[in-house]
CSV table of C-alpha atoms and ligand atoms in Angstrom, one decimal:
chain,number,residue,atom,x,y,z
U,1,UNK,CA,5.4,4.7,-25.6
U,2,UNK,CA,2.9,7.4,-24.5
U,3,UNK,CA,2.8,8.4,-20.9
U,4,UNK,CA,0.0,10.2,-19.2
U,5,UNK,CA,1.1,13.7,-18.3
U,6,UNK,CA,0.4,15.3,-14.9
U,7,UNK,CA,-0.9,12.1,-13.5
U,8,UNK,CA,-1.1,11.0,-9.9
U,9,UNK,CA,1.7,8.3,-9.5
U,10,UNK,CA,0.8,5.2,-7.6
U,11,UNK,CA,3.6,2.8,-6.6
U,12,UNK,CA,3.7,-0.6,-5.0
U,13,UNK,CA,6.2,-3.4,-4.9
U,14,UNK,CA,3.7,-5.4,-7.0
U,15,UNK,CA,-0.1,-5.8,-7.4
U,16,UNK,CA,-1.1,-4.9,-3.8
U,17,UNK,CA,-1.2,-1.2,-4.5
U,18,UNK,CA,-4.0,-1.8,-7.0
U,19,UNK,CA,-6.3,-2.1,-3.9
U,20,UNK,CA,-5.4,1.4,-3.1
U,21,UNK,CA,-5.5,2.6,-6.7
U,22,UNK,CA,-9.0,1.2,-7.1
U,23,UNK,CA,-10.3,3.1,-4.1
U,24,UNK,CA,-8.6,6.4,-5.1
U,25,UNK,CA,-9.8,6.2,-8.7
U,26,UNK,CA,-13.3,5.6,-7.4
U,27,UNK,CA,-13.2,8.7,-5.3
U,28,UNK,CA,-11.3,10.9,-7.8
U,29,UNK,CA,-12.4,9.4,-11.2
U,30,UNK,CA,-11.4,12.5,-13.3
U,31,UNK,CA,-7.7,12.5,-12.5
U,32,UNK,CA,-5.0,10.8,-14.6
U,33,UNK,CA,-3.1,7.9,-13.0
U,34,UNK,CA,0.1,6.1,-13.6
U,35,UNK,CA,0.5,2.8,-11.7
U,36,UNK,CA,3.9,1.3,-11.3
U,37,UNK,CA,4.4,-2.2,-9.8
U,38,UNK,CA,8.0,-3.2,-9.1
U,39,UNK,CA,7.0,-6.9,-9.7
U,40,UNK,CA,10.5,-7.8,-10.9
U,41,UNK,CA,11.9,-7.1,-7.4
U,42,UNK,CA,8.8,-8.0,-5.3
U,43,UNK,CA,8.2,-8.9,-2.5
U,44,UNK,CA,9.8,-6.1,-0.6
U,45,UNK,CA,8.7,-7.4,2.8
U,46,UNK,CA,12.0,-9.1,3.8
U,47,UNK,CA,14.4,-6.7,2.2
U,48,UNK,CA,16.7,-4.5,4.2
U,49,UNK,CA,15.9,-0.8,4.9
U,50,UNK,CA,18.6,0.2,2.4
U,51,UNK,CA,17.3,-2.0,-0.4
U,52,UNK,CA,13.6,-0.9,0.1
U,53,UNK,CA,14.8,2.7,0.1
U,54,UNK,CA,16.9,2.3,-3.1
U,55,UNK,CA,14.2,0.4,-5.0
U,56,UNK,CA,11.4,2.8,-3.9
U,57,UNK,CA,13.4,5.8,-4.8
U,58,UNK,CA,14.2,4.4,-8.2
U,59,UNK,CA,10.5,3.9,-8.8
U,60,UNK,CA,9.5,7.3,-7.5
U,61,UNK,CA,12.1,8.9,-9.7
U,62,UNK,CA,10.7,7.0,-12.7
U,63,UNK,CA,7.2,8.3,-11.9
U,64,UNK,CA,8.5,11.8,-11.5
U,65,UNK,CA,10.2,11.5,-14.9
U,66,UNK,CA,6.8,10.6,-16.5
U,67,UNK,CA,5.5,14.0,-15.2
U,68,UNK,CA,3.8,12.9,-11.9
U,69,UNK,CA,3.9,15.9,-9.5
U,70,UNK,CA,2.7,13.6,-6.6
U,71,UNK,CA,3.4,9.9,-5.9
U,72,UNK,CA,1.5,7.8,-3.5
U,73,UNK,CA,3.5,4.9,-1.9
U,74,UNK,CA,0.6,2.5,-1.9
U,75,UNK,CA,2.8,0.1,0.0
U,76,UNK,CA,3.2,-0.1,3.7
U,77,UNK,CA,6.7,-1.6,3.5
U,78,UNK,CA,7.9,1.3,1.3
U,79,UNK,CA,6.1,3.8,3.5
U,80,UNK,CA,7.7,2.3,6.6
U,81,UNK,CA,11.2,2.1,5.3
U,82,UNK,CA,11.7,4.7,2.5
U,83,UNK,CA,9.2,7.5,2.9
U,84,UNK,CA,11.0,9.5,5.5
U,85,UNK,CA,14.3,9.5,3.7
U,86,UNK,CA,12.7,10.4,0.4
U,87,UNK,CA,10.7,13.2,2.0
U,88,UNK,CA,13.6,14.6,4.1
U,89,UNK,CA,16.6,13.9,1.8
U,90,UNK,CA,15.7,13.5,-1.8
U,91,UNK,CA,12.8,15.8,-2.4
U,92,UNK,CA,14.3,19.0,-0.9
U,93,UNK,CA,17.6,18.4,-2.8
U,94,UNK,CA,16.3,17.2,-6.2
U,95,UNK,CA,12.5,17.6,-6.5
U,96,UNK,CA,11.5,20.5,-4.3
U,97,UNK,CA,8.2,21.0,-6.0
U,98,UNK,CA,7.1,17.3,-6.0
U,99,UNK,CA,5.4,15.3,-3.2
U,100,UNK,CA,5.5,11.7,-2.0
U,101,UNK,CA,2.8,10.5,0.4
U,102,UNK,CA,2.5,7.2,2.2
U,103,UNK,CA,-0.2,5.0,3.6
U,104,UNK,CA,0.7,4.7,7.3
U,105,UNK,CA,0.0,8.1,8.7
U,106,UNK,CA,-3.5,8.5,7.2
U,107,UNK,CA,-4.4,5.0,8.5
U,108,UNK,CA,-3.0,5.7,12.0
U,109,UNK,CA,-5.0,8.9,12.1
U,110,UNK,CA,-8.3,7.1,12.0
U,111,UNK,CA,-7.8,3.5,13.1
U,112,UNK,CA,-8.2,4.2,16.8
U,113,UNK,CA,-11.8,5.4,16.2
U,114,UNK,CA,-12.7,2.0,14.8
U,115,UNK,CA,-12.1,-0.1,17.9
U,116,UNK,CA,-14.4,-0.2,20.9
U,117,UNK,CA,-12.1,-2.3,23.0
U,118,UNK,CA,-9.1,0.0,22.1
U,119,UNK,CA,-7.2,-3.2,21.2
U,120,UNK,CA,-6.1,-3.2,17.6
U,121,UNK,CA,-4.3,-6.0,15.7
U,122,UNK,CA,-2.0,-5.0,12.9
U,123,UNK,CA,-1.0,-7.5,10.2
U,124,UNK,CA,1.8,-6.6,7.9
U,125,UNK,CA,5.1,-7.7,6.3
U,126,UNK,CA,8.1,-8.4,8.4
U,127,UNK,CA,9.5,-5.1,7.3
U,128,UNK,CA,6.5,-3.1,8.3
U,129,UNK,CA,6.2,-4.9,11.7
U,130,UNK,CA,9.9,-4.6,12.5
U,131,UNK,CA,9.8,-0.9,11.7
U,132,UNK,CA,7.2,-0.5,14.5
U,133,UNK,CA,5.8,2.4,12.4
U,134,UNK,CA,2.2,1.5,13.3
U,135,UNK,CA,3.0,1.2,17.0
U,136,UNK,CA,4.6,4.6,17.0
U,137,UNK,CA,2.0,6.4,14.7
U,138,UNK,CA,-1.1,4.9,16.2
U,139,UNK,CA,0.1,5.9,19.7
U,140,UNK,CA,0.7,9.4,18.6
U,141,UNK,CA,-3.0,9.8,17.7
U,142,UNK,CA,-4.6,7.3,20.2
U,143,UNK,CA,-2.2,7.0,23.2
U,144,UNK,CA,-4.6,4.8,25.1
U,145,UNK,CA,-4.8,2.1,22.5
U,146,UNK,CA,-3.2,-1.3,22.7
U,147,UNK,CA,-1.6,-2.3,19.4
U,148,UNK,CA,-0.6,-5.9,18.7
U,149,UNK,CA,1.4,-6.8,15.6
U,150,UNK,CA,1.9,-9.9,13.6
U,151,UNK,CA,3.9,-10.4,10.4
U,152,UNK,CA,2.5,-12.6,7.7
U,153,UNK,CA,5.5,-13.4,5.5
U,154,UNK,CA,3.8,-16.0,3.3
U,155,UNK,CA,0.8,-13.9,2.4
U,156,UNK,CA,2.4,-11.6,-0.3
U,157,UNK,CA,4.0,-14.5,-2.1
U,158,UNK,CA,0.7,-16.4,-2.1
U,159,UNK,CA,-1.0,-13.3,-3.7
U,160,UNK,CA,1.8,-12.4,-6.1
U,161,UNK,CA,1.7,-16.0,-7.3
U,162,UNK,CA,-2.1,-16.1,-7.7
U,163,UNK,CA,-2.6,-18.7,-5.0
U,164,UNK,CA,-4.7,-16.6,-2.6
U,165,UNK,CA,-8.0,-18.3,-3.5
U,166,UNK,CA,-6.6,-21.8,-3.3
U,167,UNK,CA,-6.7,-24.3,-0.4
U,168,UNK,CA,-3.0,-23.9,0.3
U,169,UNK,CA,-3.6,-20.4,1.4
U,170,UNK,CA,-6.0,-21.5,4.2
U,171,UNK,CA,-3.2,-22.9,6.4
U,172,UNK,CA,-1.2,-19.6,6.4
U,173,UNK,CA,-4.3,-17.4,6.8
U,174,UNK,CA,-5.2,-19.4,9.9
U,175,UNK,CA,-1.7,-19.6,11.3
U,176,UNK,CA,-1.0,-15.8,11.3
U,177,UNK,CA,-4.5,-14.9,12.6
U,178,UNK,CA,-4.1,-17.4,15.4
U,179,UNK,CA,-0.7,-15.9,16.2
U,180,UNK,CA,-2.2,-12.4,16.3
U,181,UNK,CA,-5.3,-13.3,18.4
U,182,UNK,CA,-3.2,-15.3,20.9
U,183,UNK,CA,-1.6,-12.0,21.9
U,184,UNK,CA,-4.9,-10.7,23.3
U,185,UNK,CA,-8.5,-11.7,23.5
U,186,UNK,CA,-9.5,-8.0,23.5
U,187,UNK,CA,-8.7,-7.4,19.8
U,188,UNK,CA,-11.9,-6.2,18.1
U,189,UNK,CA,-10.3,-4.6,15.0
U,190,UNK,CA,-7.7,-6.0,12.6
U,191,UNK,CA,-5.9,-3.7,10.3
U,192,UNK,CA,-4.6,-5.1,7.0
U,193,UNK,CA,-1.4,-3.1,7.0
U,194,UNK,CA,-0.2,-4.4,3.7
U,195,UNK,CA,-2.0,-3.4,0.5
U,196,UNK,CA,-1.9,-6.9,-0.8
U,197,UNK,CA,-3.9,-8.4,2.0
U,198,UNK,CA,-7.4,-7.3,1.0
U,199,UNK,CA,-7.3,-10.1,-1.6
U,200,UNK,CA,-7.3,-12.5,1.3
U,201,UNK,CA,-10.4,-11.0,3.0
U,202,UNK,CA,-12.8,-13.8,2.0
U,203,UNK,CA,-10.4,-16.4,3.6
U,204,UNK,CA,-9.7,-14.1,6.6
U,205,UNK,CA,-13.4,-13.8,7.3
U,206,UNK,CA,-13.9,-17.5,7.2
U,207,UNK,CA,-11.5,-17.8,10.2
U,208,UNK,CA,-12.7,-14.9,12.3
U,209,UNK,CA,-15.8,-14.2,14.5
U,210,UNK,CA,-18.0,-11.8,12.7
U,211,UNK,CA,-17.7,-9.3,15.7
U,212,UNK,CA,-14.0,-8.6,14.7
U,213,UNK,CA,-13.8,-5.7,12.3
U,214,UNK,CA,-11.4,-6.1,9.4
U,215,UNK,CA,-10.0,-2.8,8.1
U,216,UNK,CA,-8.4,-2.4,4.6
U,217,UNK,CA,-6.7,0.8,3.8
U,218,UNK,CA,-8.0,1.7,0.3
U,219,UNK,CA,-10.9,3.9,1.3
U,220,UNK,CA,-8.9,5.5,4.2
U,221,UNK,CA,-6.0,6.5,1.9
U,222,UNK,CA,-8.4,7.7,-0.8
U,223,UNK,CA,-10.3,9.9,1.6
U,224,UNK,CA,-7.0,11.3,2.9
U,225,UNK,CA,-5.8,12.1,-0.7
U,226,UNK,CA,-9.2,13.9,-1.4
U,227,UNK,CA,-8.6,16.0,1.6
U,228,UNK,CA,-4.9,16.6,0.8
U,229,UNK,CA,-5.7,17.9,-2.7
U,230,UNK,CA,-8.3,20.3,-1.3
U,231,UNK,CA,-5.7,21.7,1.0
U,232,UNK,CA,-2.8,21.7,-1.5
U,233,UNK,CA,-3.9,23.6,-4.6
U,234,UNK,CA,-0.3,24.0,-5.7
U,235,UNK,CA,-0.3,20.2,-6.4
U,236,UNK,CA,-3.9,19.9,-7.4
U,237,UNK,CA,-3.6,22.6,-10.2
U,238,UNK,CA,-0.7,20.6,-11.7
U,239,UNK,CA,-2.8,17.5,-12.1
U,240,UNK,CA,-4.5,16.7,-15.3
U,241,UNK,CA,-8.2,15.5,-15.3
U,242,UNK,CA,-8.7,13.6,-18.5
U,243,UNK,CA,-9.5,10.3,-16.6
U,244,UNK,CA,-6.5,8.6,-18.3
U,245,UNK,CA,-5.0,5.6,-16.6
U,246,UNK,CA,-1.8,3.7,-17.5
U,247,UNK,CA,-0.2,0.7,-15.9
U,248,UNK,CA,3.5,-0.2,-15.8
U,249,UNK,CA,5.4,-3.1,-14.3
U,250,UNK,CA,9.1,-3.9,-14.0
U,251,UNK,CA,8.1,-7.6,-14.4
U,252,UNK,CA,6.3,-9.6,-17.0
U,253,UNK,CA,3.5,-7.5,-18.6
U,254,UNK,CA,1.4,-10.5,-19.5
U,255,UNK,CA,1.4,-11.8,-15.9
U,256,UNK,CA,0.7,-8.3,-14.6
U,257,UNK,CA,-2.3,-8.0,-16.9
U,258,UNK,CA,-3.8,-11.3,-15.8
U,259,UNK,CA,-3.5,-10.5,-12.1
U,260,UNK,CA,-4.4,-6.8,-12.4
U,261,UNK,CA,-7.5,-7.7,-14.3
U,262,UNK,CA,-8.6,-9.9,-11.4
U,263,UNK,CA,-7.8,-7.1,-8.8
U,264,UNK,CA,-9.6,-4.4,-10.8
U,265,UNK,CA,-12.4,-6.6,-12.3
U,266,UNK,CA,-11.7,-5.3,-15.8
U,267,UNK,CA,-9.2,-5.9,-18.5
U,268,UNK,CA,-5.8,-4.2,-18.1
U,269,UNK,CA,-3.0,-3.8,-20.5
U,270,UNK,CA,0.3,-2.9,-19.0
U,271,UNK,CA,3.7,-2.1,-20.3
U,272,UNK,CA,7.0,-3.4,-19.0
U,273,UNK,CA,9.6,-0.8,-18.1
U,274,UNK,CA,13.0,-0.5,-16.6
U,275,UNK,CA,13.4,1.9,-13.7
E,301,LIG,N1,1.9,-4.1,-0.6
E,301,LIG,C1,3.1,-4.1,0.2
E,301,LIG,C2,2.8,-3.5,1.5
E,301,LIG,O1,1.8,-2.9,1.7
E,301,LIG,C3,3.9,-5.2,-0.2
E,301,LIG,C4,4.7,-6.0,0.5
E,301,LIG,C5,5.8,-6.7,-0.2
E,301,LIG,O2,6.2,-6.4,-1.3
E,301,LIG,O3,6.3,-7.6,0.6
E,301,LIG,O4,3.5,-3.7,2.5
């Protein structure tokens, strides 16, 4: 098995992080990438803090072992429940030269600027919503903003099982959007705070007035990584730039290839690994 050396590691519980990977690879096409989806243990959304932390750490350590100096947690649930522990406990002790970055802070830094009414709806997994990470982080940068949250526990299973374009998805798309919008009629911006959810955008748009802004995180996280690498030459100089990309899953490789090819609109061949 040949692994890309000095790659940017991108991790998600499953396929969702591919929406972030796609945006990052568009903005930084020369870098090498290793994507790891923990499909065998996905979804993470309802798992406890300890379980998400343990699974995420195992995947991060696997990516470090492949030679990635930096790993992006392209997963809100992992960013909400595991990032702080990994940054504060594991990196200083075991990997002082490596970095792990999440998706919540870069999103919180800019989302307040996207709402005129200063009323933002946040859709995420139960884990992300219960962590209140978005409430806390958005208020740090935009204290005057009202943040309304709604968990959408059926959305990730619909996506992971390839049902997101089918009729059955309509019911759950409508249900959670109604539950969010019933919290305030001032919401003019809805953040898709789960990296899987961009796959449901066509169905989400069908249910919403066109004056509501739907925000996916891919471009936000990609822009933040571009900026990060400019400011951190100690990481940037350790990254290879041969435009190599490799995809790994803890689940079934054939199933991963099928779904990933739809996400990325090109053919993908992944390898199954044990973390
Ligand atoms: N894509 C993840 C997130 O952004 C996945 C959620 C899950 O595995 O439940 O939260």
